[in-house]
Amino acid sequence: AKITLLRREWKYVESEGLYEDSYGSWKSEDTEVGTCKVTTGSEPVSCSIEVPKAGRYVIRASSKDEAGRSVYSSTSVWSWGAGDVSWLGSDGIGVEMVPDKDVYAVGDTARILVQNPFPDAEALVTVEHHTVHDVKRMRMPDRATVVEVPITGDMRPNVYVSVALVRGRIKEAPAKGGADPGKPEIRMGYVNLEVGLEDKVLDVVVKTDSPTYRPGDTVEVGVQVDDAAGEGKEAEVTVFVVDEAVLMLTGYEEPDPVGHFYRERELGVSNSDSRTDILVRQPFGTDKGEAGGGGWGESEGRSPIRQDFRTTVFFEPGLVTDATGRARASFVLPD
């Protein structure tokens, strides 16, 4: 397979319209800057191509299948550093920002490429979620500048980074009015950074003292709670035992408390009311202890007729594990 590195640049092209007018559009131009060859196998293989300077690049792989047909695949990468870069222009004030990862862990440093349209600009960088977390001012002398943001635990599950670019006047205004390309300008961009929750997820294992039981038997339940490092964790556990047939009828799905309490946050640097986020009680079946079945009673001189058909067999909302993450509970099975 042949691997080709292409440098992508954008040019603004003016064209004539049908009625002696003109219009402009941005068009991309790809220039080959390096190649290498690899022979694929059962495991991934790689080769190296030097990136000459800052900008946007396309990595393209080409090969042929067993029938001689050409196959292609490509992906985009960005490089930062000094030097002139031609980015895709915009008629608005937006600036594209590219993070170096899809998901960050606490302790990482996010590196965000700012596609600066100005050759030299002053920048106000803010980290935001429900409020302004951090703010700093910096100079961006290059068109491909990287902003570094340390990722901390209070940024979970996501945080927004904003960059406001300001360029002063670079050319005197024309004396007769008209277009003023040298006037002061401002650009602004946002990027949403996802912060992983792996270290917040507990591993919960439930075991019983037997694989099968009969009505009226006592079930001993053991619970083990471990943290992300595999160490036992003291935790508060809710244990509930519900008739599976009822759950199937109600379309029950296991709850995801991590996804609920750590769902993606919208940008909140504005007025908001937290009452819209209050947790709503979720129905998990019928009320605990409710009798199901028909009140047949017992017949004289015969064996007792089964009449305990509770659908919610056991519910313990506050079972607390010990320092090793272990806890036990027991309950009697209904009929």
mmCIF file of C-alpha atoms in Angstrom:
data_model
loop_
_atom_site.group_PDB
_atom_site.id
_atom_site.type_symbol
_atom_site.label_atom_id
_atom_site.label_comp_id
_atom_site.label_asym_id
_atom_site.label_seq_id
_atom_site.Cartn_x
_atom_site.Cartn_y
_atom_site.Cartn_z
ATOM 1 C CA ALA A 1 0.000 0.000 0.000
ATOM 2 C CA LYS A 2 1.156 3.536 -0.737
ATOM 3 C CA ILE A 3 0.746 6.222 1.923
ATOM 4 C CA THR A 4 0.682 9.832 0.722
ATOM 5 C CA LEU A 5 0.808 12.988 2.826
ATOM 6 C CA LEU A 6 -0.999 15.948 1.212
ATOM 7 C CA ARG A 7 -0.901 19.530 2.451
ATOM 8 C CA ARG A 8 -4.320 21.147 2.058
ATOM 9 C CA GLU A 9 -4.561 24.894 1.486
ATOM 10 C CA TRP A 10 -7.591 27.069 0.786
ATOM 11 C CA LYS A 11 -7.771 29.763 -1.867
ATOM 12 C CA TYR A 12 -10.469 32.383 -2.334
ATOM 13 C CA VAL A 13 -11.486 32.377 -6.005
ATOM 14 C CA GLU A 14 -13.620 35.064 -7.640
ATOM 15 C CA SER A 15 -15.837 34.042 -10.559
ATOM 16 C CA GLU A 16 -18.038 35.945 -13.000
ATOM 17 C CA GLY A 17 -21.789 35.523 -12.773
ATOM 18 C CA LEU A 18 -24.375 35.337 -15.543
ATOM 19 C CA TYR A 19 -25.343 38.994 -15.304
ATOM 20 C CA GLU A 20 -21.922 40.677 -15.359
ATOM 21 C CA ASP A 21 -21.671 40.306 -11.594
ATOM 22 C CA SER A 22 -19.050 38.396 -9.627
ATOM 23 C CA TYR A 23 -19.016 36.099 -6.652
ATOM 24 C CA GLY A 24 -16.329 34.340 -4.649
ATOM 25 C CA SER A 25 -15.880 30.920 -3.080
ATOM 26 C CA TRP A 26 -13.217 28.980 -1.183
ATOM 27 C CA LYS A 27 -11.558 26.056 -2.954
ATOM 28 C CA SER A 28 -9.069 23.566 -1.570
ATOM 29 C CA GLU A 29 -5.748 22.702 -3.163
ATOM 30 C CA ASP A 30 -3.813 19.564 -2.153
ATOM 31 C CA THR A 31 -0.048 19.364 -2.617
ATOM 32 C CA GLU A 32 1.885 16.128 -2.133
ATOM 33 C CA VAL A 33 4.650 16.573 0.462
ATOM 34 C CA GLY A 34 5.748 13.000 1.162
ATOM 35 C CA THR A 35 5.107 9.280 0.583
ATOM 36 C CA CYS A 36 6.009 5.892 1.998
ATOM 37 C CA LYS A 37 5.082 2.267 1.295
ATOM 38 C CA VAL A 38 3.965 -0.550 3.582
ATOM 39 C CA THR A 39 2.992 -4.188 3.188
ATOM 40 C CA THR A 40 -0.129 -4.978 5.173
ATOM 41 C CA GLY A 41 -0.578 -8.133 7.232
ATOM 42 C CA SER A 42 -2.686 -9.584 10.007
ATOM 43 C CA GLU A 43 -1.444 -6.858 12.389
ATOM 44 C CA PRO A 44 -1.385 -3.068 11.793
ATOM 45 C CA VAL A 45 1.795 -1.688 10.213
ATOM 46 C CA SER A 46 3.092 1.871 10.000
ATOM 47 C CA CYS A 47 5.544 4.131 8.208
ATOM 48 C CA SER A 48 6.841 7.636 8.871
ATOM 49 C CA ILE A 49 6.496 10.827 6.819
ATOM 50 C CA GLU A 50 7.924 14.139 8.013
ATOM 51 C CA VAL A 51 5.439 17.008 8.340
ATOM 52 C CA PRO A 52 7.179 20.051 6.832
ATOM 53 C CA LYS A 53 5.277 22.887 8.559
ATOM 54 C CA ALA A 54 2.079 23.916 10.313
ATOM 55 C CA GLY A 55 -1.278 23.475 8.604
ATOM 56 C CA ARG A 56 -3.896 20.928 7.674
ATOM 57 C CA TYR A 57 -2.882 17.658 6.041
ATOM 58 C CA VAL A 58 -4.629 14.689 4.462
ATOM 59 C CA ILE A 59 -3.174 11.192 4.864
ATOM 60 C CA ARG A 60 -4.278 8.980 1.985
ATOM 61 C CA ALA A 61 -3.673 5.239 1.654
ATOM 62 C CA SER A 62 -4.127 3.461 -1.681
ATOM 63 C CA SER A 63 -3.826 -0.194 -2.650
ATOM 64 C CA LYS A 64 -5.398 -2.866 -4.834
ATOM 65 C CA ASP A 65 -7.528 -5.841 -3.870
ATOM 66 C CA GLU A 66 -7.211 -9.405 -5.175
ATOM 67 C CA ALA A 67 -9.224 -8.483 -8.288
ATOM 68 C CA GLY A 68 -6.926 -5.556 -9.096
ATOM 69 C CA ARG A 69 -9.453 -2.913 -8.104
ATOM 70 C CA SER A 70 -8.140 0.258 -6.465
ATOM 71 C CA VAL A 71 -9.120 0.921 -2.859
ATOM 72 C CA TYR A 72 -8.555 4.140 -0.930
ATOM 73 C CA SER A 73 -8.849 5.466 2.595
ATOM 74 C CA SER A 74 -7.971 8.854 4.044
ATOM 75 C CA THR A 75 -8.025 10.924 7.217
ATOM 76 C CA SER A 76 -7.195 14.506 8.197
ATOM 77 C CA VAL A 77 -4.572 15.696 10.682
ATOM 78 C CA TRP A 78 -3.400 19.123 11.834
ATOM 79 C CA SER A 79 0.035 20.449 12.655
ATOM 80 C CA TRP A 80 0.817 23.557 14.679
ATOM 81 C CA GLY A 81 3.793 25.886 14.791
ATOM 82 C CA ALA A 82 5.203 29.055 13.258
ATOM 83 C CA GLY A 83 4.733 30.086 9.663
ATOM 84 C CA ASP A 84 1.926 31.133 7.373
ATOM 85 C CA VAL A 85 -1.111 28.844 7.099
ATOM 86 C CA SER A 86 -4.054 29.091 4.735
ATOM 87 C CA TRP A 87 -7.235 28.124 6.605
ATOM 88 C CA LEU A 88 -10.740 27.853 5.195
ATOM 89 C CA GLY A 89 -12.200 31.353 5.400
ATOM 90 C CA SER A 90 -15.584 32.370 6.771
ATOM 91 C CA ASP A 91 -17.888 35.338 6.232
ATOM 92 C CA GLY A 92 -18.800 35.326 9.929
ATOM 93 C CA ILE A 93 -16.742 35.771 13.076
ATOM 94 C CA GLY A 94 -16.370 32.076 13.914
ATOM 95 C CA VAL A 95 -12.991 30.357 14.400
ATOM 96 C CA GLU A 96 -12.510 26.599 14.117
ATOM 97 C CA MET A 97 -10.806 24.935 17.093
ATOM 98 C CA VAL A 98 -9.505 21.347 16.985
ATOM 99 C CA PRO A 99 -8.748 19.344 20.176
ATOM 100 C CA ASP A 100 -5.999 16.716 20.094
ATOM 101 C CA LYS A 101 -8.224 14.003 21.680
ATOM 102 C CA ASP A 102 -11.840 12.906 21.598
ATOM 103 C CA VAL A 103 -11.958 12.151 25.356
ATOM 104 C CA TYR A 104 -9.660 13.381 28.137
ATOM 105 C CA ALA A 105 -8.803 11.873 31.512
ATOM 106 C CA VAL A 106 -8.324 13.857 34.701
ATOM 107 C CA GLY A 107 -4.667 14.883 34.796
ATOM 108 C CA ASP A 108 -4.337 15.234 31.016
ATOM 109 C CA THR A 109 -3.486 18.502 29.315
ATOM 110 C CA ALA A 110 -5.788 19.278 26.399
ATOM 111 C CA ARG A 111 -4.043 20.835 23.402
ATOM 112 C CA ILE A 112 -6.417 22.802 21.192
ATOM 113 C CA LEU A 113 -5.357 24.052 17.789
ATOM 114 C CA VAL A 114 -6.772 27.518 17.087
ATOM 115 C CA GLN A 115 -7.063 28.263 13.367
ATOM 116 C CA ASN A 116 -6.165 31.906 13.767
ATOM 117 C CA PRO A 117 -7.113 33.952 10.674
ATOM 118 C CA PHE A 118 -4.857 36.843 11.752
ATOM 119 C CA PRO A 119 -1.058 36.856 11.417
ATOM 120 C CA ASP A 120 -0.866 38.361 14.907
ATOM 121 C CA ALA A 121 -3.650 38.692 17.461
ATOM 122 C CA GLU A 122 -4.460 39.159 21.129
ATOM 123 C CA ALA A 123 -6.524 36.323 22.578
ATOM 124 C CA LEU A 124 -8.784 35.965 25.601
ATOM 125 C CA VAL A 125 -9.012 32.265 26.547
ATOM 126 C CA THR A 126 -11.773 31.174 28.927
ATOM 127 C CA VAL A 127 -12.686 27.755 30.298
ATOM 128 C CA GLU A 128 -16.413 27.569 30.975
ATOM 129 C CA HIS A 129 -19.126 25.206 32.142
ATOM 130 C CA HIS A 130 -21.759 26.375 34.602
ATOM 131 C CA THR A 131 -19.587 29.404 35.259
ATOM 132 C CA VAL A 132 -16.266 30.816 34.105
ATOM 133 C CA HIS A 133 -13.751 28.268 35.411
ATOM 134 C CA ASP A 134 -10.566 29.981 34.285
ATOM 135 C CA VAL A 135 -9.504 32.956 32.174
ATOM 136 C CA LYS A 136 -6.201 34.084 30.707
ATOM 137 C CA ARG A 137 -4.921 36.531 28.137
ATOM 138 C CA MET A 138 -2.274 35.550 25.599
ATOM 139 C CA ARG A 139 -0.711 36.681 22.345
ATOM 140 C CA MET A 140 -1.090 34.522 19.233
ATOM 141 C CA PRO A 141 1.663 35.476 16.785
ATOM 142 C CA ASP A 142 1.039 32.452 14.527
ATOM 143 C CA ARG A 143 -1.923 31.267 12.504
ATOM 144 C CA ALA A 144 -1.611 27.756 13.980
ATOM 145 C CA THR A 145 -1.366 28.293 17.729
ATOM 146 C CA VAL A 146 -2.086 25.694 20.414
ATOM 147 C CA VAL A 147 -3.891 26.525 23.655
ATOM 148 C CA GLU A 148 -3.163 24.171 26.563
ATOM 149 C CA VAL A 149 -5.837 23.480 29.184
ATOM 150 C CA PRO A 150 -5.094 21.226 32.207
ATOM 151 C CA ILE A 151 -8.009 18.818 32.822
ATOM 152 C CA THR A 152 -9.212 18.679 36.429
ATOM 153 C CA GLY A 153 -11.843 16.577 38.193
ATOM 154 C CA ASP A 154 -14.380 19.394 38.463
ATOM 155 C CA MET A 155 -14.577 19.568 34.658
ATOM 156 C CA ARG A 156 -16.458 16.259 34.378
ATOM 157 C CA PRO A 157 -18.264 15.283 32.207
ATOM 158 C CA ASN A 158 -17.431 18.100 29.770
ATOM 159 C CA VAL A 159 -16.096 21.619 29.685
ATOM 160 C CA TYR A 160 -16.108 24.381 27.085
ATOM 161 C CA VAL A 161 -13.075 26.350 25.946
ATOM 162 C CA SER A 162 -13.582 29.723 24.273
ATOM 163 C CA VAL A 163 -11.034 31.828 22.416
ATOM 164 C CA ALA A 164 -11.763 35.442 21.488
ATOM 165 C CA LEU A 165 -9.260 36.901 18.995
ATOM 166 C CA VAL A 166 -8.793 40.644 18.592
ATOM 167 C CA ARG A 167 -6.715 42.306 15.868
ATOM 168 C CA GLY A 168 -6.033 46.021 15.935
ATOM 169 C CA ARG A 169 -6.002 48.302 12.916
ATOM 170 C CA ILE A 170 -3.325 47.278 10.416
ATOM 171 C CA LYS A 171 -3.900 49.908 7.718
ATOM 172 C CA GLU A 172 -5.231 53.455 7.697
ATOM 173 C CA ALA A 173 -8.854 53.867 6.690
ATOM 174 C CA PRO A 174 -9.367 55.147 3.129
ATOM 175 C CA ALA A 175 -9.865 58.908 2.987
ATOM 176 C CA LYS A 176 -12.872 58.660 0.668
ATOM 177 C CA GLY A 177 -14.686 55.977 2.616
ATOM 178 C CA GLY A 178 -15.729 52.634 1.175
ATOM 179 C CA ALA A 179 -14.228 49.277 2.053
ATOM 180 C CA ASP A 180 -11.849 49.277 5.022
ATOM 181 C CA PRO A 181 -9.920 45.974 5.080
ATOM 182 C CA GLY A 182 -7.442 47.278 7.651
ATOM 183 C CA LYS A 183 -10.005 48.029 10.361
ATOM 184 C CA PRO A 184 -9.882 46.298 13.782
ATOM 185 C CA GLU A 185 -11.559 42.887 13.784
ATOM 186 C CA ILE A 186 -12.658 40.192 16.225
ATOM 187 C CA ARG A 187 -13.140 36.432 15.886
ATOM 188 C CA MET A 188 -14.469 33.905 18.380
ATOM 189 C CA GLY A 189 -14.556 30.114 18.654
ATOM 190 C CA TYR A 190 -15.794 27.432 21.048
ATOM 191 C CA VAL A 191 -14.904 23.778 21.531
ATOM 192 C CA ASN A 192 -16.531 21.230 23.832
ATOM 193 C CA LEU A 193 -14.087 18.885 25.619
ATOM 194 C CA GLU A 194 -15.355 15.537 26.914
ATOM 195 C CA VAL A 195 -13.824 14.354 30.197
ATOM 196 C CA GLY A 196 -13.932 10.596 30.827
ATOM 197 C CA LEU A 197 -15.727 9.088 33.820
ATOM 198 C CA GLU A 198 -13.809 5.821 34.149
ATOM 199 C CA ASP A 199 -12.497 6.711 37.606
ATOM 200 C CA LYS A 200 -16.045 7.516 38.799
ATOM 201 C CA VAL A 201 -17.607 4.169 37.845
ATOM 202 C CA LEU A 202 -17.923 1.478 40.528
ATOM 203 C CA ASP A 203 -17.849 -2.214 39.659
ATOM 204 C CA VAL A 204 -20.766 -3.934 41.412
ATOM 205 C CA VAL A 205 -20.995 -7.750 41.572
ATOM 206 C CA VAL A 206 -24.029 -9.577 42.990
ATOM 207 C CA LYS A 207 -23.915 -13.257 44.003
ATOM 208 C CA THR A 208 -26.356 -15.611 45.694
ATOM 209 C CA ASP A 209 -25.628 -18.666 47.834
ATOM 210 C CA SER A 210 -27.385 -21.028 45.380
ATOM 211 C CA PRO A 211 -28.278 -20.983 41.664
ATOM 212 C CA THR A 212 -31.861 -22.240 42.246
ATOM 213 C CA TYR A 213 -34.481 -21.905 44.995
ATOM 214 C CA ARG A 214 -37.988 -23.059 45.865
ATOM 215 C CA PRO A 215 -40.869 -20.876 47.079
ATOM 216 C CA GLY A 216 -40.383 -19.961 50.728
ATOM 217 C CA ASP A 217 -36.613 -20.451 50.687
ATOM 218 C CA THR A 218 -34.290 -17.841 52.203
ATOM 219 C CA VAL A 219 -31.911 -16.236 49.728
ATOM 220 C CA GLU A 220 -28.549 -14.946 50.907
ATOM 221 C CA VAL A 221 -27.201 -12.169 48.690
ATOM 222 C CA GLY A 222 -23.588 -11.008 48.649
ATOM 223 C CA VAL A 223 -22.561 -7.671 47.120
ATOM 224 C CA GLN A 224 -19.013 -6.624 46.226
ATOM 225 C CA VAL A 225 -18.239 -3.028 45.241
ATOM 226 C CA ASP A 226 -14.813 -2.138 43.780
ATOM 227 C CA ASP A 227 -13.484 1.172 42.453
ATOM 228 C CA ALA A 228 -11.761 1.714 39.098
ATOM 229 C CA ALA A 229 -8.461 0.488 40.560
ATOM 230 C CA GLY A 230 -10.021 -2.808 41.680
ATOM 231 C CA GLU A 231 -9.970 -1.910 45.387
ATOM 232 C CA GLY A 232 -12.959 -2.545 47.648
ATOM 233 C CA LYS A 233 -14.968 0.586 48.283
ATOM 234 C CA GLU A 234 -17.327 1.598 51.081
ATOM 235 C CA ALA A 235 -20.550 2.496 49.304
ATOM 236 C CA GLU A 236 -24.300 2.767 49.724
ATOM 237 C CA VAL A 237 -26.090 0.178 47.595
ATOM 238 C CA THR A 238 -29.731 -0.196 46.615
ATOM 239 C CA VAL A 239 -30.789 -3.825 46.256
ATOM 240 C CA PHE A 240 -34.111 -4.678 44.650
ATOM 241 C CA VAL A 241 -35.555 -8.027 43.582
ATOM 242 C CA VAL A 242 -38.441 -7.869 41.108
ATOM 243 C CA ASP A 243 -40.399 -10.495 39.188
ATOM 244 C CA GLU A 244 -38.720 -10.669 35.769
ATOM 245 C CA ALA A 245 -42.056 -11.143 33.995
ATOM 246 C CA VAL A 246 -43.240 -7.763 35.270
ATOM 247 C CA LEU A 247 -40.041 -6.100 34.119
ATOM 248 C CA MET A 248 -40.428 -7.605 30.652
ATOM 249 C CA LEU A 249 -43.970 -6.255 30.387
ATOM 250 C CA THR A 250 -42.900 -2.735 31.346
ATOM 251 C CA GLY A 251 -39.930 -2.590 28.958
ATOM 252 C CA TYR A 252 -37.543 -2.233 31.875
ATOM 253 C CA GLU A 253 -33.901 -1.302 31.259
ATOM 254 C CA GLU A 254 -31.154 -1.257 33.851
ATOM 255 C CA PRO A 255 -30.665 2.291 35.156
ATOM 256 C CA ASP A 256 -27.456 4.156 34.360
ATOM 257 C CA PRO A 257 -26.873 6.485 37.327
ATOM 258 C CA VAL A 258 -23.481 7.621 36.003
ATOM 259 C CA GLY A 259 -24.979 8.668 32.676
ATOM 260 C CA HIS A 260 -27.850 10.397 34.485
ATOM 261 C CA PHE A 261 -25.893 12.439 37.012
ATOM 262 C CA TYR A 262 -22.950 13.061 34.676
ATOM 263 C CA ARG A 263 -24.831 13.707 31.448
ATOM 264 C CA GLU A 264 -23.288 16.257 29.097
ATOM 265 C CA ARG A 265 -23.683 19.787 30.348
ATOM 266 C CA GLU A 266 -24.799 22.581 28.101
ATOM 267 C CA LEU A 267 -22.867 25.802 28.081
ATOM 268 C CA GLY A 268 -24.183 27.556 31.171
ATOM 269 C CA VAL A 269 -22.516 30.952 31.198
ATOM 270 C CA SER A 270 -25.943 32.564 31.364
ATOM 271 C CA ASN A 271 -28.967 32.655 33.672
ATOM 272 C CA SER A 272 -30.584 29.260 34.311
ATOM 273 C CA ASP A 273 -32.901 27.533 36.779
ATOM 274 C CA SER A 274 -31.672 24.303 38.360
ATOM 275 C CA ARG A 275 -35.219 23.141 39.169
ATOM 276 C CA THR A 276 -35.511 21.789 35.629
ATOM 277 C CA ASP A 277 -32.749 19.279 36.494
ATOM 278 C CA ILE A 278 -34.350 17.820 39.631
ATOM 279 C CA LEU A 279 -34.286 14.013 39.513
ATOM 280 C CA VAL A 280 -37.714 12.531 38.859
ATOM 281 C CA ARG A 281 -38.584 9.343 40.739
ATOM 282 C CA GLN A 282 -38.534 6.405 38.350
ATOM 283 C CA PRO A 283 -41.149 3.605 38.610
ATOM 284 C CA PHE A 284 -39.428 0.213 38.698
ATOM 285 C CA GLY A 285 -42.560 -1.978 38.920
ATOM 286 C CA THR A 286 -45.347 -2.369 41.458
ATOM 287 C CA ASP A 287 -45.094 -1.136 45.042
ATOM 288 C CA LYS A 288 -43.064 -3.263 47.398
ATOM 289 C CA GLY A 289 -45.064 -5.763 49.403
ATOM 290 C CA GLU A 290 -48.146 -5.482 47.211
ATOM 291 C CA ALA A 291 -50.016 -8.737 46.979
ATOM 292 C CA GLY A 292 -50.671 -10.123 43.541
ATOM 293 C CA GLY A 293 -52.861 -13.129 42.791
ATOM 294 C CA GLY A 294 -56.392 -13.918 43.797
ATOM 295 C CA GLY A 295 -57.130 -14.253 47.590
ATOM 296 C CA TRP A 296 -57.909 -17.946 47.533
ATOM 297 C CA GLY A 297 -57.332 -18.469 51.240
ATOM 298 C CA GLU A 298 -56.655 -21.895 52.753
ATOM 299 C CA SER A 299 -58.910 -24.956 52.607
ATOM 300 C CA GLU A 300 -59.597 -27.010 55.734
ATOM 301 C CA GLY A 301 -57.854 -30.338 55.845
ATOM 302 C CA ARG A 302 -55.727 -29.630 52.757
ATOM 303 C CA SER A 303 -52.201 -28.291 52.111
ATOM 304 C CA PRO A 304 -51.930 -24.485 52.130
ATOM 305 C CA ILE A 305 -52.622 -22.941 48.740
ATOM 306 C CA ARG A 306 -49.907 -20.606 47.470
ATOM 307 C CA GLN A 307 -51.095 -17.033 47.814
ATOM 308 C CA ASP A 308 -47.993 -14.858 48.239
ATOM 309 C CA PHE A 309 -47.365 -13.556 44.725
ATOM 310 C CA ARG A 310 -45.505 -10.336 45.409
ATOM 311 C CA THR A 311 -43.903 -8.873 42.304
ATOM 312 C CA THR A 312 -41.420 -6.755 44.269
ATOM 313 C CA VAL A 313 -39.838 -9.372 46.487
ATOM 314 C CA PHE A 314 -37.195 -7.324 48.254
ATOM 315 C CA PHE A 315 -36.187 -3.668 48.362
ATOM 316 C CA GLU A 316 -33.320 -2.280 50.452
ATOM 317 C CA PRO A 317 -32.342 1.268 49.467
ATOM 318 C CA GLY A 318 -29.553 1.800 52.008
ATOM 319 C CA LEU A 319 -27.333 -1.268 52.219
ATOM 320 C CA VAL A 320 -23.823 -0.071 53.171
ATOM 321 C CA THR A 321 -20.696 -2.049 52.309
ATOM 322 C CA ASP A 322 -17.726 -2.343 54.672
ATOM 323 C CA ALA A 323 -14.224 -0.999 54.039
ATOM 324 C CA THR A 324 -13.469 -3.951 51.729
ATOM 325 C CA GLY A 325 -16.566 -3.286 49.605
ATOM 326 C CA ARG A 326 -18.596 -6.264 50.909
ATOM 327 C CA ALA A 327 -22.183 -6.384 52.152
ATOM 328 C CA ARG A 328 -24.819 -9.072 52.676
ATOM 329 C CA ALA A 329 -28.606 -9.171 52.675
ATOM 330 C CA SER A 330 -31.245 -11.877 52.866
ATOM 331 C CA PHE A 331 -34.915 -12.264 52.035
ATOM 332 C CA VAL A 332 -37.582 -14.985 51.861
ATOM 333 C CA LEU A 333 -38.892 -15.874 48.436
ATOM 334 C CA PRO A 334 -42.649 -15.582 47.876
ATOM 335 C CA ASP A 335 -44.718 -18.186 46.080
#
